[in-house]
CSV table of C-alpha atoms in Angstrom, one decimal:
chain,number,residue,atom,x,y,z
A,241,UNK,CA,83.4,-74.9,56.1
A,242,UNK,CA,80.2,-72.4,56.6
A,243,UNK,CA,78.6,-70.9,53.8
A,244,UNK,CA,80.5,-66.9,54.7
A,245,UNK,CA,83.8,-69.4,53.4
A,246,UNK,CA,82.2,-69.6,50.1
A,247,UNK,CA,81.2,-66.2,48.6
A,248,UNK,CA,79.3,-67.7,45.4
A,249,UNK,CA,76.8,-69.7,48.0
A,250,UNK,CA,73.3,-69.6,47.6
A,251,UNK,CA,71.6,-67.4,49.5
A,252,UNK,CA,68.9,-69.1,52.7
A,253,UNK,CA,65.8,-70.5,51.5
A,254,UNK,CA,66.9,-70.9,47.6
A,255,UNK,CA,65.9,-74.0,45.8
A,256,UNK,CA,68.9,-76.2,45.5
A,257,UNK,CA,69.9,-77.8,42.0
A,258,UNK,CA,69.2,-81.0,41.8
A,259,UNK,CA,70.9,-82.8,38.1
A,260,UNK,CA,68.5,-86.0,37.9
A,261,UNK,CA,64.8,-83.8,38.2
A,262,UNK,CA,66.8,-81.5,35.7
A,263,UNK,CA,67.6,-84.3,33.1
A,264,UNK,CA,64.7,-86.6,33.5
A,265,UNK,CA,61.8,-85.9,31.0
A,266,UNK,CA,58.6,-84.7,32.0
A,267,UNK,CA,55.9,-87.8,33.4
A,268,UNK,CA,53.9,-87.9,30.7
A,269,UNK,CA,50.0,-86.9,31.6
A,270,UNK,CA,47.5,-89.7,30.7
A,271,UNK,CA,43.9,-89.0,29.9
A,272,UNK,CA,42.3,-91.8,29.9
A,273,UNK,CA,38.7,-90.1,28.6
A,274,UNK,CA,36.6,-91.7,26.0
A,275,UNK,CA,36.4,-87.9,24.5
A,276,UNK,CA,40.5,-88.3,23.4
A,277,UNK,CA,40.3,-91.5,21.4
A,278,UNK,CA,37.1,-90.9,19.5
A,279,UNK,CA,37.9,-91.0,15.7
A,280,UNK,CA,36.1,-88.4,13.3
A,281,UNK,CA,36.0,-90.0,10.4
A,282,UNK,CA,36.1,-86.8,7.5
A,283,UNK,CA,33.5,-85.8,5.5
A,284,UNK,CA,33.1,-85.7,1.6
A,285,UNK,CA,32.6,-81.9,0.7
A,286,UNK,CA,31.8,-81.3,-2.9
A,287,UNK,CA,34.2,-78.7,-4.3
A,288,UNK,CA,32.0,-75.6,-5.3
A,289,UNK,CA,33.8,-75.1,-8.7
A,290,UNK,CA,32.4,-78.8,-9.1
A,291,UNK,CA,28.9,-77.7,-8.5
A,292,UNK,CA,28.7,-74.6,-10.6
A,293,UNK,CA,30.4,-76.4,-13.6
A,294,UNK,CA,28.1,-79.3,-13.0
A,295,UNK,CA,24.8,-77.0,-13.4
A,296,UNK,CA,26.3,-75.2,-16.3
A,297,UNK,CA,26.7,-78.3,-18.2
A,298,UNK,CA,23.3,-79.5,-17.1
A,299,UNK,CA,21.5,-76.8,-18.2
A,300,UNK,CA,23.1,-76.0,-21.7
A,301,UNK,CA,23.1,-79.6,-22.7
A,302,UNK,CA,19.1,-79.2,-23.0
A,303,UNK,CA,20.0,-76.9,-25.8
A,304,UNK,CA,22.6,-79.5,-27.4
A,305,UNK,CA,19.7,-81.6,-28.0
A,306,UNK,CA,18.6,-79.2,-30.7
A,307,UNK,CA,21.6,-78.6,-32.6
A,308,UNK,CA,21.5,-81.3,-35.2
A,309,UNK,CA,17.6,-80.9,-35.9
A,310,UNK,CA,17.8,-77.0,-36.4
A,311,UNK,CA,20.9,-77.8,-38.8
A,312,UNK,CA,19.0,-80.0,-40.5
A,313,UNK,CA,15.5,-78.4,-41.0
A,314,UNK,CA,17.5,-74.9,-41.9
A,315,UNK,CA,16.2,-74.1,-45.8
A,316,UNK,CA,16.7,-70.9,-47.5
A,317,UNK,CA,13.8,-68.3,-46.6
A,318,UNK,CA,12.9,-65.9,-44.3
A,319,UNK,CA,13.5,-68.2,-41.4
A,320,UNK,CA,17.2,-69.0,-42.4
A,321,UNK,CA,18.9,-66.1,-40.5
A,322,UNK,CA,16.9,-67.2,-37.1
A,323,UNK,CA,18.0,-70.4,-37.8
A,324,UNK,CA,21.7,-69.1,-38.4
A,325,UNK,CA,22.1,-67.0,-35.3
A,326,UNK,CA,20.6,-70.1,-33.2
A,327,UNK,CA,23.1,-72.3,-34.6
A,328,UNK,CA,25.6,-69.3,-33.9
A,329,UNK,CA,24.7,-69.8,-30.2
A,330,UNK,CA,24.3,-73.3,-30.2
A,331,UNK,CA,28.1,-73.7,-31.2
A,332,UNK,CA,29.0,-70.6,-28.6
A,333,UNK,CA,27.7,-72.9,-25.9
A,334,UNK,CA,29.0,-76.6,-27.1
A,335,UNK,CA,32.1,-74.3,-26.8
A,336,UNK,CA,31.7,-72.7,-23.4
A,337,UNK,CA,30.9,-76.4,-21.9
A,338,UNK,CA,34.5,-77.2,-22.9
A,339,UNK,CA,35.8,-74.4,-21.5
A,340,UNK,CA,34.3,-75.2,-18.1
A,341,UNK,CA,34.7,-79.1,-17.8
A,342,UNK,CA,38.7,-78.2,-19.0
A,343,UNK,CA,39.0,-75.4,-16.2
A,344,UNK,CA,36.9,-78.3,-13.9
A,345,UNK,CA,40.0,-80.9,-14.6
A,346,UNK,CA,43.2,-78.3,-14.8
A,347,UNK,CA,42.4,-76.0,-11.7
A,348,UNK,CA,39.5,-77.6,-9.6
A,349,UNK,CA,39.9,-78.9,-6.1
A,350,UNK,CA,40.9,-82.7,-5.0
A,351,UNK,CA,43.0,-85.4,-6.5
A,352,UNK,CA,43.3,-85.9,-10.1
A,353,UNK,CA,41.0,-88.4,-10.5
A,354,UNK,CA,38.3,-87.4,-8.5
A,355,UNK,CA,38.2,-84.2,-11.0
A,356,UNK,CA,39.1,-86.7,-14.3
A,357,UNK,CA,35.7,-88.4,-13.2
A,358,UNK,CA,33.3,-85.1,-12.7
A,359,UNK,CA,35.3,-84.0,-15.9
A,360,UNK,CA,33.9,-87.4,-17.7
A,361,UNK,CA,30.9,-87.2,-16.1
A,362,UNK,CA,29.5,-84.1,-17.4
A,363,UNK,CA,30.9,-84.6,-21.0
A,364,UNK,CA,29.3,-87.8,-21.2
A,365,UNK,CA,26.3,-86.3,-20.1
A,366,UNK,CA,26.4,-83.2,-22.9
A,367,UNK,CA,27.8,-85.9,-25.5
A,368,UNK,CA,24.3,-87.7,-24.5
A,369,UNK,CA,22.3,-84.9,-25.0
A,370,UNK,CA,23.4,-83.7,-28.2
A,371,UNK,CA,23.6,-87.8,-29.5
A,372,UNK,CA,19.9,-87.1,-29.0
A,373,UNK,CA,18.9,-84.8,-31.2
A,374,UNK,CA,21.2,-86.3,-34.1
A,375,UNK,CA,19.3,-89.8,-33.5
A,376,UNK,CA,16.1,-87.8,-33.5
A,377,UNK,CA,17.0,-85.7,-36.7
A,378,UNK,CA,18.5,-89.0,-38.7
A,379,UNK,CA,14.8,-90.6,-37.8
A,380,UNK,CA,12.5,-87.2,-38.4
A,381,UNK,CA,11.2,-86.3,-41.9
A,382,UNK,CA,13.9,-84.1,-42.1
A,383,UNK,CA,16.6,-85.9,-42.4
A,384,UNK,CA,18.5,-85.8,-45.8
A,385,UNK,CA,20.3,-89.3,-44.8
A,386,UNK,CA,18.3,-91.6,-42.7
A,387,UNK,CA,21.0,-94.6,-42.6
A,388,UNK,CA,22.9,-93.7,-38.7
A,389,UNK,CA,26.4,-93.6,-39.5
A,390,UNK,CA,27.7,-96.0,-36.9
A,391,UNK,CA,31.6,-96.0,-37.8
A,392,UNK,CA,32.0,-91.8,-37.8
A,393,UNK,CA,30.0,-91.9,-34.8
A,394,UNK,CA,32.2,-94.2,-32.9
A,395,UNK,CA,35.0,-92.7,-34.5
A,396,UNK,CA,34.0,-89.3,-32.8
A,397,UNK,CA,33.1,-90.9,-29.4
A,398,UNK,CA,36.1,-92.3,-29.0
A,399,UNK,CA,38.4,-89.4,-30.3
A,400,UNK,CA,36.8,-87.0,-27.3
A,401,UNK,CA,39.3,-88.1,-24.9
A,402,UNK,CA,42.5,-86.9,-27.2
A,403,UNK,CA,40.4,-83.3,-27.9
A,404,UNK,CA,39.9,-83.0,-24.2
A,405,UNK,CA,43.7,-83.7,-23.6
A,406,UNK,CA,44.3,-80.9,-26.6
A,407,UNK,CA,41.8,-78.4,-24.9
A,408,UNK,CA,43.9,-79.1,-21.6
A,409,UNK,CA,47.1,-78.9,-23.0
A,410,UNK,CA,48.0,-75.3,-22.9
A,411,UNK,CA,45.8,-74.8,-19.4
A,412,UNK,CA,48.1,-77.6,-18.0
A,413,UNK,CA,51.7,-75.6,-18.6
A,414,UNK,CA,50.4,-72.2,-17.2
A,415,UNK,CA,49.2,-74.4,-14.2
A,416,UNK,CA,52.7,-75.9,-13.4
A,417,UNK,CA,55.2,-73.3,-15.1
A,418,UNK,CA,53.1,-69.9,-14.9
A,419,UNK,CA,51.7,-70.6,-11.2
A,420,UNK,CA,48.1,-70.1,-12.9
A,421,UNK,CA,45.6,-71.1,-9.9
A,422,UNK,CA,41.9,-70.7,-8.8
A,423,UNK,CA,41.5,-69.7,-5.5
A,424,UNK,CA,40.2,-67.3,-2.8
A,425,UNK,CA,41.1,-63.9,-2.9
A,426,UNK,CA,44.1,-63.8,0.0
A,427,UNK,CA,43.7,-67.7,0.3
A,428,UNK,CA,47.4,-69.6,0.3
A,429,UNK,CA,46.8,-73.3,-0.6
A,430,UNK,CA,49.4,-75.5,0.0
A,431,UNK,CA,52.2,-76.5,-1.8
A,432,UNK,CA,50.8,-79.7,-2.6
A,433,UNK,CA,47.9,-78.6,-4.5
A,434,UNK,CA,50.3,-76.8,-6.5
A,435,UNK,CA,52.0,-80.1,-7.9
A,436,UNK,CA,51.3,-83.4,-8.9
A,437,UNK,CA,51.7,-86.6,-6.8
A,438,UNK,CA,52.8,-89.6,-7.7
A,439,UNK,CA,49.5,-91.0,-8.1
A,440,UNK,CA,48.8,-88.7,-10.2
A,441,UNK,CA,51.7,-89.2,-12.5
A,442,UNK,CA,50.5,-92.6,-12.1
A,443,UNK,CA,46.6,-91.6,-13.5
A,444,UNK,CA,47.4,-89.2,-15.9
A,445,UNK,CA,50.1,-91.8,-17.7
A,446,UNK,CA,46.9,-94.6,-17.8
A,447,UNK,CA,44.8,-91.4,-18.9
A,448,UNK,CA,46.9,-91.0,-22.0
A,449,UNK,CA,47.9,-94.5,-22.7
A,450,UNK,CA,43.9,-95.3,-22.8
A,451,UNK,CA,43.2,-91.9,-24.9
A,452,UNK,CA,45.6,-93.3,-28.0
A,453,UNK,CA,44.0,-96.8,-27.5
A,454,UNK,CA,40.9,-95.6,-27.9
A,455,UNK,CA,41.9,-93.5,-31.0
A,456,UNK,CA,43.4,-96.4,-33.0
A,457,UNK,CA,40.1,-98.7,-32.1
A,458,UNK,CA,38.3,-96.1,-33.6
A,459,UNK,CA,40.1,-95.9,-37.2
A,460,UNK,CA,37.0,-96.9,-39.8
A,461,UNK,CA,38.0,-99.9,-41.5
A,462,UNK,CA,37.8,-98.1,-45.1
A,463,UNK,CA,40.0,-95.3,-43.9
A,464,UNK,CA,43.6,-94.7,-44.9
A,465,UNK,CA,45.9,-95.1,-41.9
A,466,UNK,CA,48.1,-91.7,-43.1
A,467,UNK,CA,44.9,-89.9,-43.7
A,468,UNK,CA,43.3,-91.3,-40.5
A,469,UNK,CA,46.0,-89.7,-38.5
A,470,UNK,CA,46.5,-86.5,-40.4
A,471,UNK,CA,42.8,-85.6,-39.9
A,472,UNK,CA,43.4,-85.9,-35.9
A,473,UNK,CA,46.8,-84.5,-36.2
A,474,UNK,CA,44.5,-81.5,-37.6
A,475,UNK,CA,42.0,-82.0,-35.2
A,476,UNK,CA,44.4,-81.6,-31.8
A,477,UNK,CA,46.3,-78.6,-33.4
A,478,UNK,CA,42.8,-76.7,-33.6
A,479,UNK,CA,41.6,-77.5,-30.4
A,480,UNK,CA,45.2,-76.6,-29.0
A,481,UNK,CA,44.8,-73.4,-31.1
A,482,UNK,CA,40.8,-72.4,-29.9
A,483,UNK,CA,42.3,-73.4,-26.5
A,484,UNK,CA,45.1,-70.9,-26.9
A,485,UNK,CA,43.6,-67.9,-28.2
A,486,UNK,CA,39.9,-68.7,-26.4
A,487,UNK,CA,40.0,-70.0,-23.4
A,488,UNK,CA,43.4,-68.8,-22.1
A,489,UNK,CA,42.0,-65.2,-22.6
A,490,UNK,CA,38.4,-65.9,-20.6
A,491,UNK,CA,39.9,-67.3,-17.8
A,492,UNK,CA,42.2,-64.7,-17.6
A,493,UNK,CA,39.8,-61.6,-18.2
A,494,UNK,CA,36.8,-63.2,-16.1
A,495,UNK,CA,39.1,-64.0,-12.9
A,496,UNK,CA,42.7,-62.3,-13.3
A,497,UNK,CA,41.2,-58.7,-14.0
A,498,UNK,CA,40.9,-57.0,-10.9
A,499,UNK,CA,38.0,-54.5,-12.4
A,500,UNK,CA,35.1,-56.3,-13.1
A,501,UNK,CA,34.3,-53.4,-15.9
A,502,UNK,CA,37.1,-53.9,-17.5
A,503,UNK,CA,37.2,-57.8,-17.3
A,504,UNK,CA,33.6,-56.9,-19.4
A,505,UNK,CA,34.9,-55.4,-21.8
A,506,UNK,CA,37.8,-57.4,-23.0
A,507,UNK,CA,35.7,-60.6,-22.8
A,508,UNK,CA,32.8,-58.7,-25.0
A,509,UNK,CA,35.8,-57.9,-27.3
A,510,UNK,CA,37.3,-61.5,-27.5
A,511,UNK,CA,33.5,-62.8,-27.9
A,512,UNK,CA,33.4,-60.3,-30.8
A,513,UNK,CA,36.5,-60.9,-32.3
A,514,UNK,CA,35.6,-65.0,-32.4
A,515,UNK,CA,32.5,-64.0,-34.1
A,516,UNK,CA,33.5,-62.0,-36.6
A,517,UNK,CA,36.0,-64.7,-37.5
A,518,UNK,CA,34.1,-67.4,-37.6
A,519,UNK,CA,31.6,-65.4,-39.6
A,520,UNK,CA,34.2,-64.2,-41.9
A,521,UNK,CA,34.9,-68.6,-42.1
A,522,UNK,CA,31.3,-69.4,-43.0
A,523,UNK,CA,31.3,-67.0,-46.2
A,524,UNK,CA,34.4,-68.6,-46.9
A,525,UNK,CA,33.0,-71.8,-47.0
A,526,UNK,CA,29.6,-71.0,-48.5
A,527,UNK,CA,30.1,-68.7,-50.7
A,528,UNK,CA,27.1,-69.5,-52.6
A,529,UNK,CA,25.1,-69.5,-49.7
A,530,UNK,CA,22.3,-71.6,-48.9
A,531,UNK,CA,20.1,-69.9,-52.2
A,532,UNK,CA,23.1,-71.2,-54.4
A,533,UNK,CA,22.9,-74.6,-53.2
A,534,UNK,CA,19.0,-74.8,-53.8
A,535,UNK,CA,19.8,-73.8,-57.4
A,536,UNK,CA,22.5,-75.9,-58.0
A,537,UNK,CA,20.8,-79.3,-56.7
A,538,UNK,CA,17.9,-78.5,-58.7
């Protein structure tokens, strides 16, 4: 038989088929180069949210220091309304520090932990600060009550972690059911930054389980155990609340408002609106004001 028999031959000089060089996998190319097994170990990068909450918090908690002494040394006069609008300020800030540290540990960078300790970290260090000045005021010549209250102070201390868990409540649900994130303009993080992990499920349940523990060791031994509870049933619905109505609205004028004009103005009216309410609270609550009181002790 010659190749004209067959019309569907292949022409002269093709490259005949061959099944087992079509089938068999390609040799594999070794390198045997030092360069391809050398191991890079990575490198610890602090996230930049980190940093600038970080120096915030370190520089206002120099001013938490004087909060308790100025409260304390405030008598009527000419001096009073200084020492009013200070105060004013002083609060603002104790307020903006929670604000920061709660954005820190809801929409930073990094496992859950690692932002649960800078979170710690820093509120330890503006708890510290403003322990200070209320050690320093109980001691001064100022103080109206020299004897350190030890059980309200521990009570406090160890109530923080269920306030921070109120603060973060509400930042927490428009994380995972609003898609509320932090990022780069045009940046796409992956989907895993966008839920938990197993671990953690696994930190925040041994977050919250130590939180109540901490709560109930706190509970003064004089104190009612209905009235102990009430007060920080009342305590975690106003931090929910300030939460709600505060820090929701920053974060969202500061960083979800694309003109930076505008983004002004609505947090200028929110910072206006808090301070006229908590203004309107104060007469509310003094309405003798601090004159009264003079005439009334003496």
């Amino acid at each position: 038989m010659t190749p004209s028999d067959y019309p569907y031959a292949s022409p002269e000089g093709a490259k005949s088929w061959q099944p087992e060089s079509a089938l068999a996998p390609p040799a594999p190319q070794l390198d045997a180069s030092a360069s391809k097994f050398t191991l890079h170990e990575p490198a610890f990068v602090v996230p930049t949210l980190a940093l600038i909450v970080a120096m915030v918090v370190l520089i206002l908690s120099v001013f938490n220091a004087t909060m308790v002494p100025v409260a304390v040394a405030m008598e009527p006069g000419p001096a009073f309304a200084f020492g009013l609008g200070y105060m004013s300020l002083l609060l603002g800030s104790i307020g903006g520090q929670a604000a920061v540290v709660t954005v820190l540990a809801v929409w930073g960078t990094g496992p859950l932990w690692q932002r649960l300790v800078w979170h710690w970290v820093l509120v330890l260090v503006a708890f510290s600060a403003w322990t200070f000045g209320f050690v320093v005021a109980m001691n001064s010549q100022f103080g109206r009550n020299p004897d350190f209250p030890e059980e309200e102070f521990f009570t406090v201390l160890l109530g923080l972690p269920l306030l921070a868990l109120a603060c973060q409540a509400v930042p927490w649900m428009l994380k995972f059911y609003f898609n509320w994130r932090i990022e780069q303009e045009g940046e796409d993080p992956p989907a895993a930054d966008r839920r938990l992990s197993i671990r953690d499920m696994i930190v925040g349940t041994v977050v919250v389980a130590l939180t109540m523990a901490a709560v109930r060791i706190g509970k003064p031994a004089n104190a009612a155990e209905g009235s102990y509870w009430m007060g920080w049933l009342f305590a975690v619905a106003t931090a929910t609340g300030i939460s709600l109505v505060c820090l929701v609205p920053m974060v969202y004028f500061t960083l979800g408002v694309r003109r930076a004009w505008m983004g002004a103005i609505e947090v200028a009216a929110l910072a206006a609106t808090v301070a006229a309410v908590g203004t309107i609270l104060f007469i509310m609550l003094n309405p003798g004001g601090p004159s009264d009181k003079k005439k009334r002790s003496s």
